[in-house]
Short mmCIF file of C-alpha atoms in Angstrom, two decimals:
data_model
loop_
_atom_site.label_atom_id
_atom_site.label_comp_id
_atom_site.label_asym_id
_atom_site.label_seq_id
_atom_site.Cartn_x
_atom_site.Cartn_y
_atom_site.Cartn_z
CA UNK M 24 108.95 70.20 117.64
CA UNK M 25 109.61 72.61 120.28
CA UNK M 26 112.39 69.73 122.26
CA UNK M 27 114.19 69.99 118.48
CA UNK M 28 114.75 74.02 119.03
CA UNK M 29 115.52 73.73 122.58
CA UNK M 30 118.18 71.05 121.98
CA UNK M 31 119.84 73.32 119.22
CA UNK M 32 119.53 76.18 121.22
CA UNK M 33 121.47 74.39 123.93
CA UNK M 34 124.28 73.27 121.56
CA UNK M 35 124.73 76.73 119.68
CA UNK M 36 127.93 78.88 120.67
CA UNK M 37 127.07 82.20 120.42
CA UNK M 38 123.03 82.37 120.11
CA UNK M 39 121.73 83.65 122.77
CA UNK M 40 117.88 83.14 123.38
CA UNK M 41 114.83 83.92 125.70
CA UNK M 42 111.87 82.04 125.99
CA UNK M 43 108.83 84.51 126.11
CA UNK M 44 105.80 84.37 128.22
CA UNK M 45 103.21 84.22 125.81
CA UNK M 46 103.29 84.25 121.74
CA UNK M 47 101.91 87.88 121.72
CA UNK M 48 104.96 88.98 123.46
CA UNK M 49 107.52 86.95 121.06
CA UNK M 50 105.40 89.26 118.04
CA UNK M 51 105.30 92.30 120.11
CA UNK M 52 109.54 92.20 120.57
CA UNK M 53 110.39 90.92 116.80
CA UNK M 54 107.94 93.72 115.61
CA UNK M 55 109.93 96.81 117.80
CA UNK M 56 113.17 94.88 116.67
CA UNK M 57 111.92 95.41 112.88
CA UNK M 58 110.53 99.08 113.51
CA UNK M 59 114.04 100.03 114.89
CA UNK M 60 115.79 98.81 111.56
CA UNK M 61 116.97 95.56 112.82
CA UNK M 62 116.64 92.50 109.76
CA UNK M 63 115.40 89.42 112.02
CA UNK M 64 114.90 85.64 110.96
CA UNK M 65 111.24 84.12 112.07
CA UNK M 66 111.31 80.27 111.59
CA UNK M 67 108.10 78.70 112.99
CA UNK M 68 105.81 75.61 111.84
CA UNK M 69 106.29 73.46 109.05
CA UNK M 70 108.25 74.65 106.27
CA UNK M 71 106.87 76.02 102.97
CA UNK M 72 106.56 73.83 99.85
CA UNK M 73 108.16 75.91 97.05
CA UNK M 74 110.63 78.52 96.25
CA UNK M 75 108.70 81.40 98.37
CA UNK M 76 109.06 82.21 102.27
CA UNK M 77 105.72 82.72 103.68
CA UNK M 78 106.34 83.26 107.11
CA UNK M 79 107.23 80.25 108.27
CA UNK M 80 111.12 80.28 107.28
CA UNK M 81 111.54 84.10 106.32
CA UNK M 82 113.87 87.04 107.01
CA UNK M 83 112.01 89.64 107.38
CA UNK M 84 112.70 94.03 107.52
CA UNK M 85 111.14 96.96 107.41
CA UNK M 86 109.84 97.84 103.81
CA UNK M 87 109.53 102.14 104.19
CA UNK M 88 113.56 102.18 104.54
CA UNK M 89 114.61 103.11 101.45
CA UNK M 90 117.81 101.26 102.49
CA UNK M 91 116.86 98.52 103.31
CA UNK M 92 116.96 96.39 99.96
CA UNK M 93 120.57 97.19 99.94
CA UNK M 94 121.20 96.03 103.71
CA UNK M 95 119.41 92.00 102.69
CA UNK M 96 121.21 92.09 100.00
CA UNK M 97 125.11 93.10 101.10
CA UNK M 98 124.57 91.08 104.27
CA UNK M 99 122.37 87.96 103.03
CA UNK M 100 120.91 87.22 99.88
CA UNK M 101 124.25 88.86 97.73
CA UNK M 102 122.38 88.77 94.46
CA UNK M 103 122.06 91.90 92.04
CA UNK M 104 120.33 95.43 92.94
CA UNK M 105 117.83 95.72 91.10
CA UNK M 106 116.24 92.11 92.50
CA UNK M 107 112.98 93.78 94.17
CA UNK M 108 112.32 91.73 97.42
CA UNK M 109 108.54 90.92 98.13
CA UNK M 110 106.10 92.25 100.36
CA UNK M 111 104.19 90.16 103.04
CA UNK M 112 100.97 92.26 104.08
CA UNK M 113 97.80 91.69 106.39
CA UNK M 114 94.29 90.83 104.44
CA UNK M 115 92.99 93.56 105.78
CA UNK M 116 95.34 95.96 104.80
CA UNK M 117 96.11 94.83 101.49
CA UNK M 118 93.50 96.96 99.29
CA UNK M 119 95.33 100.20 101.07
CA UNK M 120 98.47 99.67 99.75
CA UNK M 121 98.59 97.79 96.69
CA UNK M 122 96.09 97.58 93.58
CA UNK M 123 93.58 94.75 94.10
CA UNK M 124 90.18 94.32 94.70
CA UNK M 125 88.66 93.64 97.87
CA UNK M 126 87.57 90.34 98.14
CA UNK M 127 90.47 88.96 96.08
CA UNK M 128 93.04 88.77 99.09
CA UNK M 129 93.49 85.07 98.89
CA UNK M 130 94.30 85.35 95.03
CA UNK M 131 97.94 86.84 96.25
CA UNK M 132 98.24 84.55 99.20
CA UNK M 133 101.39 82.85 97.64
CA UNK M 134 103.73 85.18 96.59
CA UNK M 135 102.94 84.22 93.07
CA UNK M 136 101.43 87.51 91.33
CA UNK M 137 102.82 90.84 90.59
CA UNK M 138 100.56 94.05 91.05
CA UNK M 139 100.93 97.69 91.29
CA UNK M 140 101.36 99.70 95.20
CA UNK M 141 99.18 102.23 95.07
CA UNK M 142 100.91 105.84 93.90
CA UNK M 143 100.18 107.09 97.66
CA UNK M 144 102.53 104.49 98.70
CA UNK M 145 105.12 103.92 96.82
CA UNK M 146 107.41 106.62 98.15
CA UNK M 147 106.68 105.00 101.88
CA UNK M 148 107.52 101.80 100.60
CA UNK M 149 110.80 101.97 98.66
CA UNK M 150 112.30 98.74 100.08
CA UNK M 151 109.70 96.69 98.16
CA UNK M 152 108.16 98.87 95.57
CA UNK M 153 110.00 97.61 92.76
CA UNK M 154 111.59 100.64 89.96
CA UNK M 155 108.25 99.95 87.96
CA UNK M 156 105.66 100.51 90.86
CA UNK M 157 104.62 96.92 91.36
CA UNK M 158 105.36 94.26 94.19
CA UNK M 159 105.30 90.70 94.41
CA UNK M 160 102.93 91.16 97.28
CA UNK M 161 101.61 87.99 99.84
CA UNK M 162 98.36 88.28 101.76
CA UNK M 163 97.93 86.73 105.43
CA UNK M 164 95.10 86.11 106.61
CA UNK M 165 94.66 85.78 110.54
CA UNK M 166 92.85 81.96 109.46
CA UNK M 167 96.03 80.67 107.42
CA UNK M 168 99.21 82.13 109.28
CA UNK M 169 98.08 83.15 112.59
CA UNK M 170 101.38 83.56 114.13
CA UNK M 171 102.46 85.90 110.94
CA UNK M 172 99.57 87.60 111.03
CA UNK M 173 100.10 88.73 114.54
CA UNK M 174 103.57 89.71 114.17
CA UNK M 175 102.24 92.14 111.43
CA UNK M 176 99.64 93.54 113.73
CA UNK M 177 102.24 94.07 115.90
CA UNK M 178 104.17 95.78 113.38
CA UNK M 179 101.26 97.69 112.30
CA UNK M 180 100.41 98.90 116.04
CA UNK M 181 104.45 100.38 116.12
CA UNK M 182 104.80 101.70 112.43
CA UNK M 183 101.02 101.98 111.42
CA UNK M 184 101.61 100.12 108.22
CA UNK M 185 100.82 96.04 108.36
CA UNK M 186 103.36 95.46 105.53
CA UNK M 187 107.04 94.20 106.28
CA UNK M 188 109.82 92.97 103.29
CA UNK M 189 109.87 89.25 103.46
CA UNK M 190 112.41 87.18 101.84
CA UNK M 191 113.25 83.20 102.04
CA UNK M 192 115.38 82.49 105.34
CA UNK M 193 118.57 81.27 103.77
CA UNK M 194 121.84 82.98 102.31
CA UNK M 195 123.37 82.76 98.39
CA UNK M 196 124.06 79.14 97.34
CA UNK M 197 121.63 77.83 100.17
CA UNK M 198 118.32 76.29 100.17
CA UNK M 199 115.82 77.67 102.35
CA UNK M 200 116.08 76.06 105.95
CA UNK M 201 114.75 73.60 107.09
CA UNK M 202 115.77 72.32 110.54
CA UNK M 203 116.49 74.58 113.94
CA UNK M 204 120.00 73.47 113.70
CA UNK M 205 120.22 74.76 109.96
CA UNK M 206 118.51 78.14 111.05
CA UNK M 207 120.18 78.90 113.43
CA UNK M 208 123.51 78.61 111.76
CA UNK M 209 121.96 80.41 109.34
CA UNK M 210 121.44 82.84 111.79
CA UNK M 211 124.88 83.34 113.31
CA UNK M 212 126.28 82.90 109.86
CA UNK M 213 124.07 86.47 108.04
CA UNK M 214 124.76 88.16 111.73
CA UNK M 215 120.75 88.64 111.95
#
């Protein structure tokens, strides 16, 4: 609960933090932060079953800099080039970029099917189009993930796209976190 991440906040060297007014605000900062190229760490809720990070213990970028792939995975994830990194994209936006029919958001709500990005938008969205056009694209829906879903409104009110790169909060040879105390170090540890 929220005592948990104040008490490792307390205790971490290093990490310093700022508690916002409202939840809108928290979005609206980690959104600029993404827009201006930083790669941030969102940790919220209860933690994902499975081997996907949907936005509750995710590191997440921005996906139209082309560079970006390389920067997650030199600095965190240290596993080969070509690995495409998944997308994590608002309902409403999803039929824009990427091949599905409306209607059948909640289909790719789980990271678990592969589909084509749209030919209009592949070259704006090099750091998850993978080499053969497709992505490994998530849906959010504003009823499931509400907290997600705002930061990518937020996102989508700076960069006019409601799609950011979103890959499992954890380094090579560690399991996605779990605790504050574990993200955290986490944090300090991939300088994020």
């Amino acid at each position: 609960g929220e005592q948990e991440v104040v008490h490792a906040l307390s205790d971490s060297h290093g990490c310093r933090w700022t508690r916002f007014e409202s939840f809108q605000a928290l979005a609206a900062e980690a959104a600029r932060r993404v827009e201006e190229g930083e790669i941030i760490s969102w940790f919220q809720g209860r933690m994902e079953f499975g081997p996907r990070a949907l936005g509750n213990r995710s590191i997440l970028a921005d996906p139209r800099r082309a560079d970006m792939r390389d920067k997650v995975n030199a600095r965190i994830k240290k596993r080969e080039g070509f690995r495409p990194f998944a997308p994590a994209v608002a309902d409403e936006e999803a039929a824009k970029y990427f091949e599905l029919e409306e209607g059948d958001e909640a289909t790719y709500a789980h990271m678990l099917y592969v589909t084509p990005v749209r030919p209009a938008y592949r070259d704006a969205l090099p750091a998850i189009t993978h080499v053969n056009g497709t992505a490994r694209i998530q849906t959010v829906s504003k009823d499931n993930n509400p907290r997600f879903w705002t930061f990518l409104e937020e996102f989508r009110r700076l960069s006019g796209m409601a799609v950011v790169l979103n890959t499992s909060f954890n380094v090579k040879g560690q399991p996605i976190v779990c605790t504050p105390r574990e993200a955290i170090d986490t944090f300090l540890m991939a300088n994020l």
